[in-house]
Amino acid sequence: RRSITEVPREHFGHRILVKCLQLSLEMEVEPIFVSMALYDSRERKKISETFHFDLNSDSTMRLISNHITHADVSSVSRSCIFSITYPSPDVFL
C-alpha cells in the first residue's frame, strides 16, 4: 500500500509591510528619491528586491516636473511588502 503524498506548497515565512508616510527636513533644497531593501548581515548580502520611491512635497515636485518626463507607476507607491522566507535577527532594512 502506497502512502498519500502531501501536496507541495510554498513556504512564505514572514511578510513585512513598510509604509513611508513622511520625511521632514529643515531645508528642502533638493528632491528626495529613496530606495530600500532587506539585507542579511551574517551572509553579507541583499535578500530582497529594491523598493524605489520618493517623498517629495508638492512644491518640490512642481519644481522638478520639467526634468521628469514620466513618473513610473512603480515609484509612485509609498508602501511595499517584503517577504522573508527564513526570518533571522541578522536581517535589517
Backbone as JSON Lines, residues from 0, in Angstrom:
{"i":0,"aa":"R","n":[0.83,-1.18,0.0],"ca":[0.0,0.0,0.0],"c":[0.88,1.25,0.0]}
{"i":1,"aa":"R","n":[0.54,2.2,-0.87],"ca":[1.32,3.43,-1.0],"c":[0.78,4.5,-0.06]}
{"i":2,"aa":"S","n":[1.7,5.27,0.5],"ca":[1.27,6.38,1.36],"c":[0.87,7.57,0.49]}
{"i":3,"aa":"I","n":[-0.04,8.36,1.02],"ca":[-0.5,9.55,0.3],"c":[0.52,10.67,0.5]}
{"i":4,"aa":"T","n":[0.98,11.21,-0.6],"ca":[1.98,12.27,-0.56],"c":[1.31,13.61,-0.37]}
{"i":5,"aa":"E","n":[1.95,14.44,0.46],"ca":[1.43,15.78,0.69],"c":[1.65,16.65,-0.54]}
{"i":6,"aa":"V","n":[0.69,17.5,-0.83],"ca":[0.8,18.41,-1.97],"c":[1.86,19.46,-1.65]}
{"i":7,"aa":"P","n":[2.81,19.69,-2.55],"ca":[3.84,20.71,-2.29],"c":[3.21,22.09,-2.12]}
{"i":8,"aa":"R","n":[3.74,22.85,-1.21],"ca":[3.26,24.22,-1.02],"c":[4.44,25.12,-0.71]}
{"i":9,"aa":"E","n":[4.24,26.37,-1.02],"ca":[5.32,27.34,-0.85],"c":[5.42,27.76,0.61]}
{"i":10,"aa":"H","n":[6.64,27.88,1.1],"ca":[6.89,28.35,2.46],"c":[7.06,29.88,2.39]}
{"i":11,"aa":"F","n":[6.18,30.62,3.06],"ca":[6.2,32.07,2.96],"c":[7.01,32.74,4.06]}
{"i":12,"aa":"G","n":[7.16,32.14,5.21],"ca":[7.89,32.79,6.29],"c":[7.11,33.98,6.82]}
{"i":13,"aa":"H","n":[7.73,35.15,6.79],"ca":[7.09,36.38,7.28],"c":[7.0,37.4,6.16]}
{"i":14,"aa":"R","n":[6.01,38.26,6.3],"ca":[5.88,39.39,5.38],"c":[5.85,40.67,6.2]}
{"i":15,"aa":"I","n":[6.56,41.67,5.72],"ca":[6.66,42.95,6.42],"c":[6.09,44.03,5.51]}
{"i":16,"aa":"L","n":[5.09,44.74,6.03],"ca":[4.52,45.88,5.31],"c":[5.25,47.14,5.76]}
{"i":17,"aa":"V","n":[5.81,47.86,4.8],"ca":[6.51,49.11,5.08],"c":[5.73,50.24,4.42]}
{"i":18,"aa":"K","n":[5.32,51.22,5.23],"ca":[4.63,52.41,4.71],"c":[5.5,53.62,5.0]}
{"i":19,"aa":"C","n":[5.87,54.33,3.97],"ca":[6.69,55.53,4.09],"c":[5.76,56.73,4.01]}
{"i":20,"aa":"L","n":[5.48,57.31,5.15],"ca":[4.47,58.36,5.21],"c":[5.05,59.76,5.02]}
{"i":21,"aa":"Q","n":[6.19,60.03,5.66],"ca":[6.69,61.39,5.61],"c":[8.17,61.43,5.98]}
{"i":22,"aa":"L","n":[8.86,62.36,5.38],"ca":[10.24,62.66,5.74],"c":[10.35,64.17,5.79]}
{"i":23,"aa":"S","n":[10.64,64.7,6.95],"ca":[10.71,66.16,7.11],"c":[12.15,66.58,7.35]}
{"i":24,"aa":"L","n":[12.59,67.52,6.55],"ca":[13.91,68.1,6.71],"c":[13.74,69.6,6.93]}
{"i":25,"aa":"E","n":[14.69,70.2,7.63],"ca":[14.59,71.64,7.89],"c":[14.59,72.43,6.6]}
{"i":26,"aa":"M","n":[15.44,72.04,5.66],"ca":[15.5,72.73,4.38],"c":[15.24,71.74,3.27]}
{"i":27,"aa":"E","n":[14.32,72.08,2.41],"ca":[14.06,71.25,1.23],"c":[14.79,71.88,0.05]}
{"i":28,"aa":"V","n":[16.07,71.6,-0.05],"ca":[16.87,72.22,-1.12],"c":[17.01,71.31,-2.33]}
{"i":29,"aa":"E","n":[16.78,70.01,-2.14],"ca":[16.89,69.07,-3.25],"c":[15.78,68.04,-3.15]}
{"i":30,"aa":"P","n":[15.39,67.48,-4.28],"ca":[14.38,66.41,-4.23],"c":[14.94,65.17,-3.52]}
{"i":31,"aa":"I","n":[14.05,64.4,-2.94],"ca":[14.44,63.21,-2.2],"c":[13.91,61.98,-2.92]}
{"i":32,"aa":"F","n":[14.82,61.15,-3.39],"ca":[14.47,59.88,-4.01],"c":[15.11,58.79,-3.15]}
{"i":33,"aa":"V","n":[14.31,57.84,-2.73],"ca":[14.75,56.86,-1.74],"c":[14.68,55.45,-2.31]}
{"i":34,"aa":"S","n":[15.57,54.6,-1.84],"ca":[15.48,53.17,-2.15],"c":[15.79,52.4,-0.87]}
{"i":35,"aa":"M","n":[15.11,51.26,-0.72],"ca":[15.36,50.42,0.44],"c":[15.24,48.96,0.05]}
{"i":36,"aa":"A","n":[15.9,48.13,0.82],"ca":[15.89,46.68,0.58],"c":[16.22,45.98,1.88]}
{"i":37,"aa":"L","n":[16.02,44.67,1.9],"ca":[16.38,43.86,3.06],"c":[17.77,43.27,2.85]}
{"i":38,"aa":"Y","n":[18.54,43.25,3.92],"ca":[19.9,42.7,3.88],"c":[20.08,41.7,5.02]}
{"i":39,"aa":"D","n":[20.93,40.72,4.79],"ca":[21.3,39.76,5.82],"c":[22.74,40.08,6.22]}
{"i":40,"aa":"S","n":[22.93,40.56,7.45],"ca":[24.27,40.99,7.87],"c":[25.21,39.8,8.08]}
{"i":41,"aa":"R","n":[24.7,38.65,8.46],"ca":[25.57,37.48,8.65],"c":[26.09,36.97,7.32]}
{"i":42,"aa":"E","n":[25.2,36.9,6.33],"ca":[25.59,36.42,5.0],"c":[26.23,37.52,4.15]}
{"i":43,"aa":"R","n":[26.05,38.77,4.59],"ca":[26.58,39.95,3.88],"c":[26.06,40.04,2.45]}
{"i":44,"aa":"K","n":[24.72,39.93,2.34],"ca":[24.14,40.06,1.01],"c":[22.72,40.61,1.08]}
{"i":45,"aa":"K","n":[22.3,41.16,-0.03],"ca":[20.94,41.68,-0.16],"c":[20.01,40.5,-0.4]}
{"i":46,"aa":"I","n":[18.85,40.49,0.29],"ca":[17.95,39.34,0.18],"c":[16.58,39.71,-0.37]}
{"i":47,"aa":"S","n":[16.44,40.92,-0.9],"ca":[15.15,41.32,-1.47],"c":[15.38,42.19,-2.69]}
{"i":48,"aa":"E","n":[14.31,42.45,-3.39],"ca":[14.35,43.44,-4.46],"c":[14.46,44.82,-3.82]}
{"i":49,"aa":"T","n":[14.86,45.8,-4.59],"ca":[14.96,47.17,-4.1],"c":[13.64,47.89,-4.36]}
{"i":50,"aa":"F","n":[13.15,48.57,-3.32],"ca":[11.92,49.35,-3.41],"c":[12.32,50.81,-3.59]}
{"i":51,"aa":"H","n":[11.9,51.44,-4.71],"ca":[12.22,52.84,-5.01],"c":[10.97,53.68,-4.82]}
{"i":52,"aa":"F","n":[11.14,54.85,-4.21],"ca":[10.01,55.76,-4.02],"c":[10.54,57.16,-3.77]}
{"i":53,"aa":"D","n":[9.64,58.13,-3.76],"ca":[10.05,59.48,-3.41],"c":[9.1,60.04,-2.36]}
{"i":54,"aa":"L","n":[9.63,60.96,-1.56],"ca":[8.85,61.61,-0.51],"c":[8.87,63.12,-0.7]}
{"i":55,"aa":"N","n":[8.8,63.55,-1.93],"ca":[8.88,64.97,-2.23],"c":[7.54,65.65,-2.02]}
{"i":56,"aa":"S","n":[7.61,66.87,-1.54],"ca":[6.39,67.66,-1.35],"c":[5.86,68.09,-2.72]}
{"i":57,"aa":"D","n":[4.63,68.55,-2.74],"ca":[4.03,69.02,-3.99],"c":[4.83,70.17,-4.6]}
{"i":58,"aa":"S","n":[5.33,71.06,-3.74],"ca":[6.09,72.2,-4.26],"c":[7.41,71.74,-4.9]}
{"i":59,"aa":"T","n":[8.06,70.77,-4.3],"ca":[9.29,70.23,-4.89],"c":[8.99,69.52,-6.2]}
{"i":60,"aa":"M","n":[7.91,68.78,-6.24],"ca":[7.53,68.07,-7.48],"c":[7.25,69.05,-8.61]}
{"i":61,"aa":"R","n":[6.64,70.19,-8.28],"ca":[6.39,71.21,-9.32],"c":[7.71,71.77,-9.86]}
{"i":62,"aa":"L","n":[8.69,71.92,-8.97],"ca":[9.98,72.45,-9.4],"c":[10.71,71.51,-10.34]}
{"i":63,"aa":"I","n":[10.58,70.22,-10.13],"ca":[11.33,69.26,-10.95],"c":[10.49,68.65,-12.07]}
{"i":64,"aa":"S","n":[9.25,69.05,-12.19],"ca":[8.36,68.44,-13.18],"c":[8.87,68.6,-14.62]}
{"i":65,"aa":"N","n":[9.58,69.67,-14.91],"ca":[10.14,69.85,-16.26],"c":[11.26,68.86,-16.57]}
{"i":66,"aa":"H","n":[11.88,68.32,-15.53],"ca":[13.01,67.4,-15.71],"c":[12.59,65.94,-15.68]}
{"i":67,"aa":"I","n":[11.38,65.68,-15.23],"ca":[10.88,64.3,-15.18],"c":[9.77,64.18,-16.21]}
{"i":68,"aa":"T","n":[10.06,63.49,-17.28],"ca":[9.06,63.38,-18.36],"c":[7.98,62.36,-18.03]}
{"i":69,"aa":"H","n":[8.35,61.32,-17.28],"ca":[7.38,60.28,-16.96],"c":[7.68,59.73,-15.56]}
{"i":70,"aa":"A","n":[6.69,59.78,-14.68],"ca":[6.84,59.18,-13.35],"c":[6.36,57.74,-13.42]}
{"i":71,"aa":"D","n":[7.28,56.81,-13.29],"ca":[6.93,55.4,-13.36],"c":[5.98,55.05,-12.22]}
{"i":72,"aa":"V","n":[4.95,54.3,-12.53],"ca":[3.94,53.94,-11.54],"c":[4.56,53.18,-10.37]}
{"i":73,"aa":"S","n":[5.65,52.47,-10.6],"ca":[6.29,51.72,-9.52],"c":[6.95,52.63,-8.49]}
{"i":74,"aa":"S","n":[7.29,53.86,-8.86],"ca":[7.92,54.78,-7.91],"c":[6.92,55.69,-7.22]}
{"i":75,"aa":"V","n":[5.67,55.64,-7.62],"ca":[4.64,56.49,-7.02],"c":[4.16,55.91,-5.69]}
{"i":76,"aa":"S","n":[4.23,54.6,-5.55],"ca":[3.78,53.94,-4.33],"c":[4.67,54.32,-3.15]}
{"i":77,"aa":"R","n":[4.07,54.42,-1.99],"ca":[4.83,54.71,-0.78],"c":[4.75,53.56,0.23]}
{"i":78,"aa":"S","n":[4.32,52.42,-0.24],"ca":[4.29,51.24,0.63],"c":[4.69,50.01,-0.16]}
{"i":79,"aa":"C","n":[5.22,49.03,0.55],"ca":[5.64,47.79,-0.09],"c":[5.57,46.65,0.92]}
{"i":80,"aa":"I","n":[5.62,45.45,0.42],"ca":[5.64,44.26,1.27],"c":[6.92,43.49,0.96]}
{"i":81,"aa":"F","n":[7.72,43.29,1.99],"ca":[8.93,42.48,1.87],"c":[8.62,41.1,2.44]}
{"i":82,"aa":"S","n":[9.04,40.06,1.74],"ca":[8.86,38.69,2.22],"c":[10.19,38.16,2.73]}
{"i":83,"aa":"I","n":[10.15,37.58,3.92],"ca":[11.33,36.95,4.5],"c":[11.02,35.47,4.65]}
{"i":84,"aa":"T","n":[11.61,34.66,3.8],"ca":[11.33,33.23,3.81],"c":[11.81,32.57,5.1]}
{"i":85,"aa":"Y","n":[13.02,32.91,5.51],"ca":[13.58,32.34,6.73],"c":[14.0,33.48,7.66]}
{"i":86,"aa":"P","n":[13.11,33.91,8.58],"ca":[13.4,35.04,9.47],"c":[14.66,34.8,10.3]}
{"i":87,"aa":"S","n":[15.36,35.89,10.55],"ca":[16.6,35.83,11.31],"c":[16.83,37.19,11.96]}
{"i":88,"aa":"P","n":[17.46,37.22,13.14],"ca":[17.78,38.51,13.76],"c":[18.86,39.27,12.98]}
{"i":89,"aa":"D","n":[19.46,38.62,11.99],"ca":[20.5,39.27,11.19],"c":[19.95,40.05,10.0]}
{"i":90,"aa":"V","n":[18.63,40.01,9.81],"ca":[18.01,40.71,8.68],"c":[17.67,42.14,9.1]}
{"i":91,"aa":"F","n":[18.03,43.1,8.24],"ca":[17.71,44.5,8.53],"c":[17.29,45.22,7.26]}
{"i":92,"aa":"L","n":[16.65,46.36,7.43],"ca":[16.13,47.17,6.32],"c":[17.14,48.21,5.95]}
